[in-house]
Short mmCIF file of C-alpha atoms in Angstrom, two decimals:
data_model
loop_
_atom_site.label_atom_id
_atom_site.label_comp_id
_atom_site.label_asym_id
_atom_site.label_seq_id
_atom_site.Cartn_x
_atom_site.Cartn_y
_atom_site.Cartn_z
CA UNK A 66 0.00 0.00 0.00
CA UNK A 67 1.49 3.65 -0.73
CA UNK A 68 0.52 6.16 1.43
CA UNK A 69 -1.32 7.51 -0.68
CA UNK A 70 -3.79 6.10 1.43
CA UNK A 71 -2.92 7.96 4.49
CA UNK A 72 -3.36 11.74 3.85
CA UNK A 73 -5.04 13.87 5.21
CA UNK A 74 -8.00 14.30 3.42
CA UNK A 75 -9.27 18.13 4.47
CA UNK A 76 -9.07 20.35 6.62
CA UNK A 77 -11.39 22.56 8.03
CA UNK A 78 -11.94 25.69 9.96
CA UNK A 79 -14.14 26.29 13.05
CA UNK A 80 -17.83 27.68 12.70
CA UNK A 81 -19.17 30.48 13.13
CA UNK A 82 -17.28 32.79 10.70
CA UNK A 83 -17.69 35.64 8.74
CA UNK A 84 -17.11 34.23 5.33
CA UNK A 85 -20.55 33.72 4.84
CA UNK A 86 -21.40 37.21 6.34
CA UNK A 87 -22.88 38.94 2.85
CA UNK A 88 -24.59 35.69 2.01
CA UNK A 89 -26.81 35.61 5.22
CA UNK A 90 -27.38 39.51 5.21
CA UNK A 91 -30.81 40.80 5.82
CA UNK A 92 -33.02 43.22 3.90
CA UNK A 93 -34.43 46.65 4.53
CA UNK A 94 -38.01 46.02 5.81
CA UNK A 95 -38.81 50.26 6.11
CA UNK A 96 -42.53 50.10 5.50
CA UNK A 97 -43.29 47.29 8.93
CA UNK A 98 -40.71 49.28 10.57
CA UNK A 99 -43.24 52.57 10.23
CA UNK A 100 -46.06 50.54 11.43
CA UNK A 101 -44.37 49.19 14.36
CA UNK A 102 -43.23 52.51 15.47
CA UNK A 103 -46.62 53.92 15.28
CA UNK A 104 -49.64 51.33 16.26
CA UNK A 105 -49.57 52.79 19.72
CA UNK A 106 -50.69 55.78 17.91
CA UNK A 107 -53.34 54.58 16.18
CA UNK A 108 -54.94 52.32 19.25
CA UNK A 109 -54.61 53.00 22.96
CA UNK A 110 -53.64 50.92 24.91
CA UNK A 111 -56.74 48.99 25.98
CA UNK A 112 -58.08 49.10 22.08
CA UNK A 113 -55.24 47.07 21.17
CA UNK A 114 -55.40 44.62 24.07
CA UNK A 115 -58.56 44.28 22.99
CA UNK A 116 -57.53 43.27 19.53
CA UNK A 117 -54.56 40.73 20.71
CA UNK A 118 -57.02 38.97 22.41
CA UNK A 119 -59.83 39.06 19.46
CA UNK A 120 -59.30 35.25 18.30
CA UNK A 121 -62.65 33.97 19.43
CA UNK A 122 -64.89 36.89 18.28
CA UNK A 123 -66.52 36.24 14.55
CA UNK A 124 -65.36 40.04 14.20
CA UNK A 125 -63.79 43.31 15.54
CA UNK A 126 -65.23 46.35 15.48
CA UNK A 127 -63.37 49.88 16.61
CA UNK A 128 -66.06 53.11 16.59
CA UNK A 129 -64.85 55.98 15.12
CA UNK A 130 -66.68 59.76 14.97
CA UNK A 131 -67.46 61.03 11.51
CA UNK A 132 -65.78 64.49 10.55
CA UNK A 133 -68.61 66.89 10.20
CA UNK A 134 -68.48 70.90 11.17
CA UNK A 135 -70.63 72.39 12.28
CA UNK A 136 -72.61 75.80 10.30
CA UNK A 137 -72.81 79.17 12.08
CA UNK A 138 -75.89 81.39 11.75
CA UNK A 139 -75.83 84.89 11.39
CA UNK A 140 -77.87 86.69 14.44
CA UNK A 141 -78.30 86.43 17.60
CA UNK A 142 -79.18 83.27 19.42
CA UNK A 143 -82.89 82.01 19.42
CA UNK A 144 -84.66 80.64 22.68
CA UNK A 145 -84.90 77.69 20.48
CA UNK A 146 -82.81 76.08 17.74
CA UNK A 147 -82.35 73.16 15.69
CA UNK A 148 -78.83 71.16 16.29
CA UNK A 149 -77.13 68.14 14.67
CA UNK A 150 -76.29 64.92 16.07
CA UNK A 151 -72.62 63.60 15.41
CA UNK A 152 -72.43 60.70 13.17
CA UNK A 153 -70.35 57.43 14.31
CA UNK A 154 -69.57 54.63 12.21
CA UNK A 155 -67.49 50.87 12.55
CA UNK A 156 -64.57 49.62 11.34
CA UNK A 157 -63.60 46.48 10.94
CA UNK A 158 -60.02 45.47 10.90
CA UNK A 159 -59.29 42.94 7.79
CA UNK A 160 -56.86 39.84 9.35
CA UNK A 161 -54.18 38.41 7.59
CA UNK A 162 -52.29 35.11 7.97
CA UNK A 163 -49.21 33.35 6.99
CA UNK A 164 -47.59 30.15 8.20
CA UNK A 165 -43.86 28.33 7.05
CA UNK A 166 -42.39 25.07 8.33
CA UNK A 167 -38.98 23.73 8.92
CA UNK A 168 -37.47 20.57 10.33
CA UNK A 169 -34.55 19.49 12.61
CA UNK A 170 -32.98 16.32 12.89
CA UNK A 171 -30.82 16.10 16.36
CA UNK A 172 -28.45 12.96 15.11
CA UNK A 173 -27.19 15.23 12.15
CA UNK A 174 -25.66 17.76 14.75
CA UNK A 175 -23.72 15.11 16.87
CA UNK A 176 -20.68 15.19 15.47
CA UNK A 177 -21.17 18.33 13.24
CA UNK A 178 -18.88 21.41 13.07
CA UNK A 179 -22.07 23.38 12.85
CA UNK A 180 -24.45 22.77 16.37
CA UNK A 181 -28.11 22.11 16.86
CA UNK A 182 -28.52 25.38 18.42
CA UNK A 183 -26.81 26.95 15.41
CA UNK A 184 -28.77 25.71 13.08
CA UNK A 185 -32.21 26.41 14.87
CA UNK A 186 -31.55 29.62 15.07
CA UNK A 187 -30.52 30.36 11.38
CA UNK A 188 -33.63 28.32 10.53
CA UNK A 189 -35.54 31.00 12.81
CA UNK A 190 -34.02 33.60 11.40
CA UNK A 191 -34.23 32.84 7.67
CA UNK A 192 -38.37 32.13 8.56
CA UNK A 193 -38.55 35.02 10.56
CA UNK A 194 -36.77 37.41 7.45
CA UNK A 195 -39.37 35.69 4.95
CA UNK A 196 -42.21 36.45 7.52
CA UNK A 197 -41.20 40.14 7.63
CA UNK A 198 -40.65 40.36 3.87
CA UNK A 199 -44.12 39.26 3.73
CA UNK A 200 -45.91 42.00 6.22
CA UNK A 201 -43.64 44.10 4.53
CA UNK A 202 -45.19 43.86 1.50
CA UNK A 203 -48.46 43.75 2.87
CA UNK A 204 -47.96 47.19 5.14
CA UNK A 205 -46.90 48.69 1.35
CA UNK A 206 -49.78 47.56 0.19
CA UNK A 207 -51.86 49.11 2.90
CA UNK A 208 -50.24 52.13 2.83
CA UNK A 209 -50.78 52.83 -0.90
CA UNK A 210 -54.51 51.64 -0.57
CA UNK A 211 -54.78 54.37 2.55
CA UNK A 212 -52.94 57.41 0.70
CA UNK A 213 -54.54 60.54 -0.33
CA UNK A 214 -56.48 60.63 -3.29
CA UNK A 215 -57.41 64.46 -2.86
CA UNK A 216 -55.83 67.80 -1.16
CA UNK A 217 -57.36 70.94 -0.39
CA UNK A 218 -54.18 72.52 -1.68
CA UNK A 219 -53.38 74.51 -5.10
CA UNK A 220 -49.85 72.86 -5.16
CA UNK A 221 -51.38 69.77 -5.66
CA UNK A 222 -52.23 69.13 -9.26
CA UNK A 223 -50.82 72.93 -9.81
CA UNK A 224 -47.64 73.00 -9.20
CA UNK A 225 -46.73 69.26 -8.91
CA UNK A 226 -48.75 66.62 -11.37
CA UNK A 227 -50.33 64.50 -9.92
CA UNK A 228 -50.41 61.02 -11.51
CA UNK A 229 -52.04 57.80 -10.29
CA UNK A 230 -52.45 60.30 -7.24
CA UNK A 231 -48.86 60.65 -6.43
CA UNK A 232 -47.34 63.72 -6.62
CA UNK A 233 -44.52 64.38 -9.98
CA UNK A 234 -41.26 66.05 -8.25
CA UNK A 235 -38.97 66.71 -11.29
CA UNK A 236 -35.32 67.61 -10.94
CA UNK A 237 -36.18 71.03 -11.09
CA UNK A 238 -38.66 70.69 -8.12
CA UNK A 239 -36.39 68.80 -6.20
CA UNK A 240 -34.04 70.93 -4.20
CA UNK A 241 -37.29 72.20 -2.21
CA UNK A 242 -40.07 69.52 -3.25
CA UNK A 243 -40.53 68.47 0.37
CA UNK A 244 -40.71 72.04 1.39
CA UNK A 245 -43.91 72.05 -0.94
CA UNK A 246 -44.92 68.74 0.17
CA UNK A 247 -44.99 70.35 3.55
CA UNK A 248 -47.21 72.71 2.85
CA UNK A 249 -49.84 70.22 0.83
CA UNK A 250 -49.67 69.13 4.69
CA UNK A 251 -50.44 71.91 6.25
CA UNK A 252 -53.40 72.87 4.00
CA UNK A 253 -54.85 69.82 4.63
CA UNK A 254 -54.94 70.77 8.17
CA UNK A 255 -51.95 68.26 9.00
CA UNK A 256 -49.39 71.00 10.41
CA UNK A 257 -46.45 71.53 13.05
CA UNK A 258 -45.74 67.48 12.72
CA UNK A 259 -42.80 65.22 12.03
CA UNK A 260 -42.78 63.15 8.71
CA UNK A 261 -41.82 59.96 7.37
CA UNK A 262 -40.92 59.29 4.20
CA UNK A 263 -40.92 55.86 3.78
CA UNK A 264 -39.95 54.24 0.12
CA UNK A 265 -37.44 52.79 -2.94
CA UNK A 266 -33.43 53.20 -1.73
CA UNK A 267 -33.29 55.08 -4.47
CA UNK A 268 -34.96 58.16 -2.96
CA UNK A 269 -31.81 58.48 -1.11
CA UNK A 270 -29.78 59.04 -3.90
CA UNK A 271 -31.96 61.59 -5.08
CA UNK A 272 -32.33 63.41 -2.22
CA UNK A 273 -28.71 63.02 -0.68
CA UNK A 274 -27.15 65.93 -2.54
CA UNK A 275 -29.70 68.74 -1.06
CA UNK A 276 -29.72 66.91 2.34
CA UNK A 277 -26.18 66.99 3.29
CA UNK A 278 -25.88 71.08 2.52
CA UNK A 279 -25.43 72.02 5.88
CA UNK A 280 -24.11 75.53 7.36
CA UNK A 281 -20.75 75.44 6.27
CA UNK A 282 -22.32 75.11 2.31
CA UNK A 283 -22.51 78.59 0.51
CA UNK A 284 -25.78 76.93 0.10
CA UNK A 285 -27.56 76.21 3.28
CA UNK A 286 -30.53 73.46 2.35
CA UNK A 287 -30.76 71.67 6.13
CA UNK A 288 -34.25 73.68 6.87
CA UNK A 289 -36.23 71.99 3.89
CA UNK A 290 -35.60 68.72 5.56
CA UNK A 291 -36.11 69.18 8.68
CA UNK A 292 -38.37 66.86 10.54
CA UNK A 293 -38.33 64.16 7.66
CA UNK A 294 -37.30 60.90 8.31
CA UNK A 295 -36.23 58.54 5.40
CA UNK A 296 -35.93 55.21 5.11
CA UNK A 297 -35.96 52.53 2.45
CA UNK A 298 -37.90 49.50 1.44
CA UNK A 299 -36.44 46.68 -0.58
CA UNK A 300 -40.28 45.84 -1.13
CA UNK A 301 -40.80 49.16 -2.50
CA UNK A 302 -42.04 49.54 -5.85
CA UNK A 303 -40.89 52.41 -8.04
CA UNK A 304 -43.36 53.58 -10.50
CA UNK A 305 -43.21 52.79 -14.35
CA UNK A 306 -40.93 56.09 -15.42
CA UNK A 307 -39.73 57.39 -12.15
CA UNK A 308 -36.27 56.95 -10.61
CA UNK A 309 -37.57 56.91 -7.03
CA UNK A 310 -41.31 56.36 -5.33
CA UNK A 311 -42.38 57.09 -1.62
CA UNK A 312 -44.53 57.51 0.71
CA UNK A 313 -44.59 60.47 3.15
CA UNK A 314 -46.69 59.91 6.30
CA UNK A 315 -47.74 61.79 9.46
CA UNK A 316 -47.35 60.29 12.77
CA UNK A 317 -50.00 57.62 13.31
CA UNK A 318 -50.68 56.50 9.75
CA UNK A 319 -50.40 52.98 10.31
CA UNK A 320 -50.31 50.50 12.81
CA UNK A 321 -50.36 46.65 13.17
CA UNK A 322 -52.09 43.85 15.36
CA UNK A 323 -50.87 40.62 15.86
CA UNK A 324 -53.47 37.85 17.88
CA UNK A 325 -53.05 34.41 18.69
CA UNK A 326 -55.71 31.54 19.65
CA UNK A 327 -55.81 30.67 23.37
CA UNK A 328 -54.31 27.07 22.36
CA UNK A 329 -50.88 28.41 22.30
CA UNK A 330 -50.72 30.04 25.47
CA UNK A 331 -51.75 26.16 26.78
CA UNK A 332 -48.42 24.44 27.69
CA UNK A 333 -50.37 20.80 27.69
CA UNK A 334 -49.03 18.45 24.61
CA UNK A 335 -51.62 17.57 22.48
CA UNK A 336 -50.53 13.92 21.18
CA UNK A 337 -46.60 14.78 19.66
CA UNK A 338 -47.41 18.32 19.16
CA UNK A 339 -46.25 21.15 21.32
CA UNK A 340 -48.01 24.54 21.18
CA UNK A 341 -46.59 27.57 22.61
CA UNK A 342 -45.78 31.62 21.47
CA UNK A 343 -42.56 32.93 20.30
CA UNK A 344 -41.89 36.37 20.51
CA UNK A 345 -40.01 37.43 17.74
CA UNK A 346 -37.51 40.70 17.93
CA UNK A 347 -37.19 41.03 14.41
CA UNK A 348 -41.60 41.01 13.69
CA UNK A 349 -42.39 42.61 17.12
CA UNK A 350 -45.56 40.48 16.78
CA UNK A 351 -46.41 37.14 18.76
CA UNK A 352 -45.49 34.03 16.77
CA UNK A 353 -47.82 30.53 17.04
CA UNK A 354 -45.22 27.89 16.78
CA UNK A 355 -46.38 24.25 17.18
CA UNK A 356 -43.43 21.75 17.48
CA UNK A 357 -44.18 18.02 16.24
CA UNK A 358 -41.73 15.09 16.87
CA UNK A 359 -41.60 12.01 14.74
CA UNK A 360 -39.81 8.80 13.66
CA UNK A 361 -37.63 8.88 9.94
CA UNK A 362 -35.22 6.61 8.46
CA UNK A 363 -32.00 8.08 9.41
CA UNK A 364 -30.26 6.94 6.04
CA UNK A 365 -32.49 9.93 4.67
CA UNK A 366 -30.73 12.21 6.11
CA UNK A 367 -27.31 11.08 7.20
CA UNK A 368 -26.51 9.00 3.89
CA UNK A 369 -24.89 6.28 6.17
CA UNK A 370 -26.11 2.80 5.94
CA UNK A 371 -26.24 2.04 9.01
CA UNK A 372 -28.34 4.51 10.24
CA UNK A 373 -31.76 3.66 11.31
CA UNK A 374 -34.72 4.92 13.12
CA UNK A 375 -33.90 8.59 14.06
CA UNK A 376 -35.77 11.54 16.08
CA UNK A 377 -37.04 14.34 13.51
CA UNK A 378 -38.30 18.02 15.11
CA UNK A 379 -40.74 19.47 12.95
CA UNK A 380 -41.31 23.65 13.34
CA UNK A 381 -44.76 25.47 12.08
CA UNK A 382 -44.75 28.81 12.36
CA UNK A 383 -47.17 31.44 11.51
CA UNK A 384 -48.70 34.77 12.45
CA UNK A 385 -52.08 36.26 12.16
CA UNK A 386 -51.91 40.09 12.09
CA UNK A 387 -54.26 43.30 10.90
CA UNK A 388 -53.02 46.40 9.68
CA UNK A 389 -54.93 49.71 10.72
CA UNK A 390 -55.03 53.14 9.15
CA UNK A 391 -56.67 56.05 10.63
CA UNK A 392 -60.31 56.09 9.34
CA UNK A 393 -60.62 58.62 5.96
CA UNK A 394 -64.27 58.89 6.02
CA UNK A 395 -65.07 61.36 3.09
CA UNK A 396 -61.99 62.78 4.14
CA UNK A 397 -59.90 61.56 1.18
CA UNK A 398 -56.96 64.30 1.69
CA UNK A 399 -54.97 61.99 4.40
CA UNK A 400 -52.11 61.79 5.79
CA UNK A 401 -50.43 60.04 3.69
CA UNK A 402 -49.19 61.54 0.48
CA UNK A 403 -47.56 59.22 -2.61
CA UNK A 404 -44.53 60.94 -4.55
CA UNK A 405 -43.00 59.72 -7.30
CA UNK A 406 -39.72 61.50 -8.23
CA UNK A 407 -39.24 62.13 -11.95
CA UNK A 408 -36.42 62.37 -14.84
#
């Protein structure tokens, strides 16, 4: 025999490292990030306790006043006079739901370079970065379905265009666009707030110039962006002919819900399954997670012959969430305005 035979076949390096540090990165979810900032803005406290804890009712419903003002009469008061009653209405959150399953099979981590708890919580991770790509999307959604279709102001439609009601900043427009878009605000009776503008990456680029003119510039820009917040969305869709789109919101424009049935707060095994709640840091919702354990032929999964019977961990995990915009009524100028920035 040559010893050929004898050497050493590989070598390799411990795990965790950072070679594989770009591959695992994570995305830009700015659109849940918004919502999770804000639902304590849109429901108190008890309203949204209320909602956790909604699972067994056929449907929620949150009372709302109807914007009406009222119409003076010239003269001096009557001994009697006719008044008008305020109008209420009900709205009724729309739920969503979403569920994704992995498995774990202990006898492939004996022995393994990378551990059991490793590889659980990469699994975790890569379900809970789907999950938030997911109410990512949907909060987009949401968002674009709760924007403004109207504005009492002259600016829009005047001195932006308005298409597919967002506003048209062109490159011309764009040093003090936002300064306009604050005022569209303002004469919709949203004034003296904070904004977010909330959208592609790309508004970034656009914007970046004008943004970073600061005192020491012969050009001094810092006071038409003032109280904007930006952030970016890798779910963000940029409209057909624009470079950038976005979405810029008063406080309070959005909020989600998350609820869970009362069988995962019950510890008690039901057969092989195990039901119980994870609270996830990257969703800042509550998770359902039921955990099933089975028997599989370990040659499946280990590619030795002599494997048998093995122990496999099976991992469902889903979340049932709303998301809630303050109620337009006929109000269609909200808070939210679309803008699309232009060639």
């Amino acid at each position: 025999m040559t010893t050929v035979a004898t050497l050493i076949q590989e070598a390799r390096v411990q795990y965790p490292n950072g070679l594989d540090g770009q591959q695992l990165r994570d995305q830009n979810y700015g659109f849940l990030d918004y919502a999770l900032r804000n639902t304590d803005l849109v429901i108190n406290d008890d309203g949204r306790t209320q909602l956790e804890n909604s699972w067994s009712k056929p449907d929620v419903e949150i009372p709302v006043m109807v914007h009406q003002v009222s119409t003076m009469t010239q003269g001096p008061m009557p001994c009697d006079s006719t008044d008008t009653p305020i109008t209420t209405a009900m709205v009724t959150p729309t739920w969503d739901a979403f569920y994704n399953s992995f498995h774990m099979v202990p006898r492939q981590s004996r022995r393994n370079m990378i551990s059991y708890e490793q590889e659980l919580s990469r699994k975790i991770h890569e379900w809970e970065m789907g999950a938030a790509l997911y109410i990512d999307q949907a909060t987009r959604d949401a968002i674009d379905t709760a924007k403004a279709t109207t504005s009492s102001s002259a600016y829009w439609g005047g001195y932006f265009s308005v298409v597919a009601d967002a506003a048209q900043i062109t490159q011309a427009q764009k040093k003090d666009g936002l300064v306009y878009m604050k005022n569209i605000f303002m004469e919709d009776q949203f004034s003296g707030m904070d904004f977010d503008l909330v959208g592609s990456h790309s508004l970034n680029s656009e914007f970046a110039y004008s943004m970073n003119q600061g005192a020491q510039n012969a050009e001094n820009l810092t006071w038409a962006y003032n109280g904007i917040r930006m952030a970016g969305a890798h779910s963000a869709n940029v409209s057909a002919g624009a470079n950038a789109t976005g979405f810029m919101m008063v406080p309070g424009s959005m909020g989600i819900y998350g609820r869970t049935p009362a069988d995962f707060l019950d510890p008690t095994p039901v057969g092989t399954k195990q039901f119980s709640i994870y609270q996830s840091p990257v969703l800042g919702l509550p998770v359902m997670v039921i955990r099933d354990t089975d028997c599989i032929d370990g040659q499946t999964v280990t590619n030795r012959a002599y494997d048998g019977a093995t122990r496999r961990e099976k991992f469902t995990m889903g979340v049932s969430f709303a998301l809630l915009s303050p109620y337009k009524g006929t109000r269609t100028n909200s808070g939210i305005k679309k803008l699309d920035i232009v060639p």
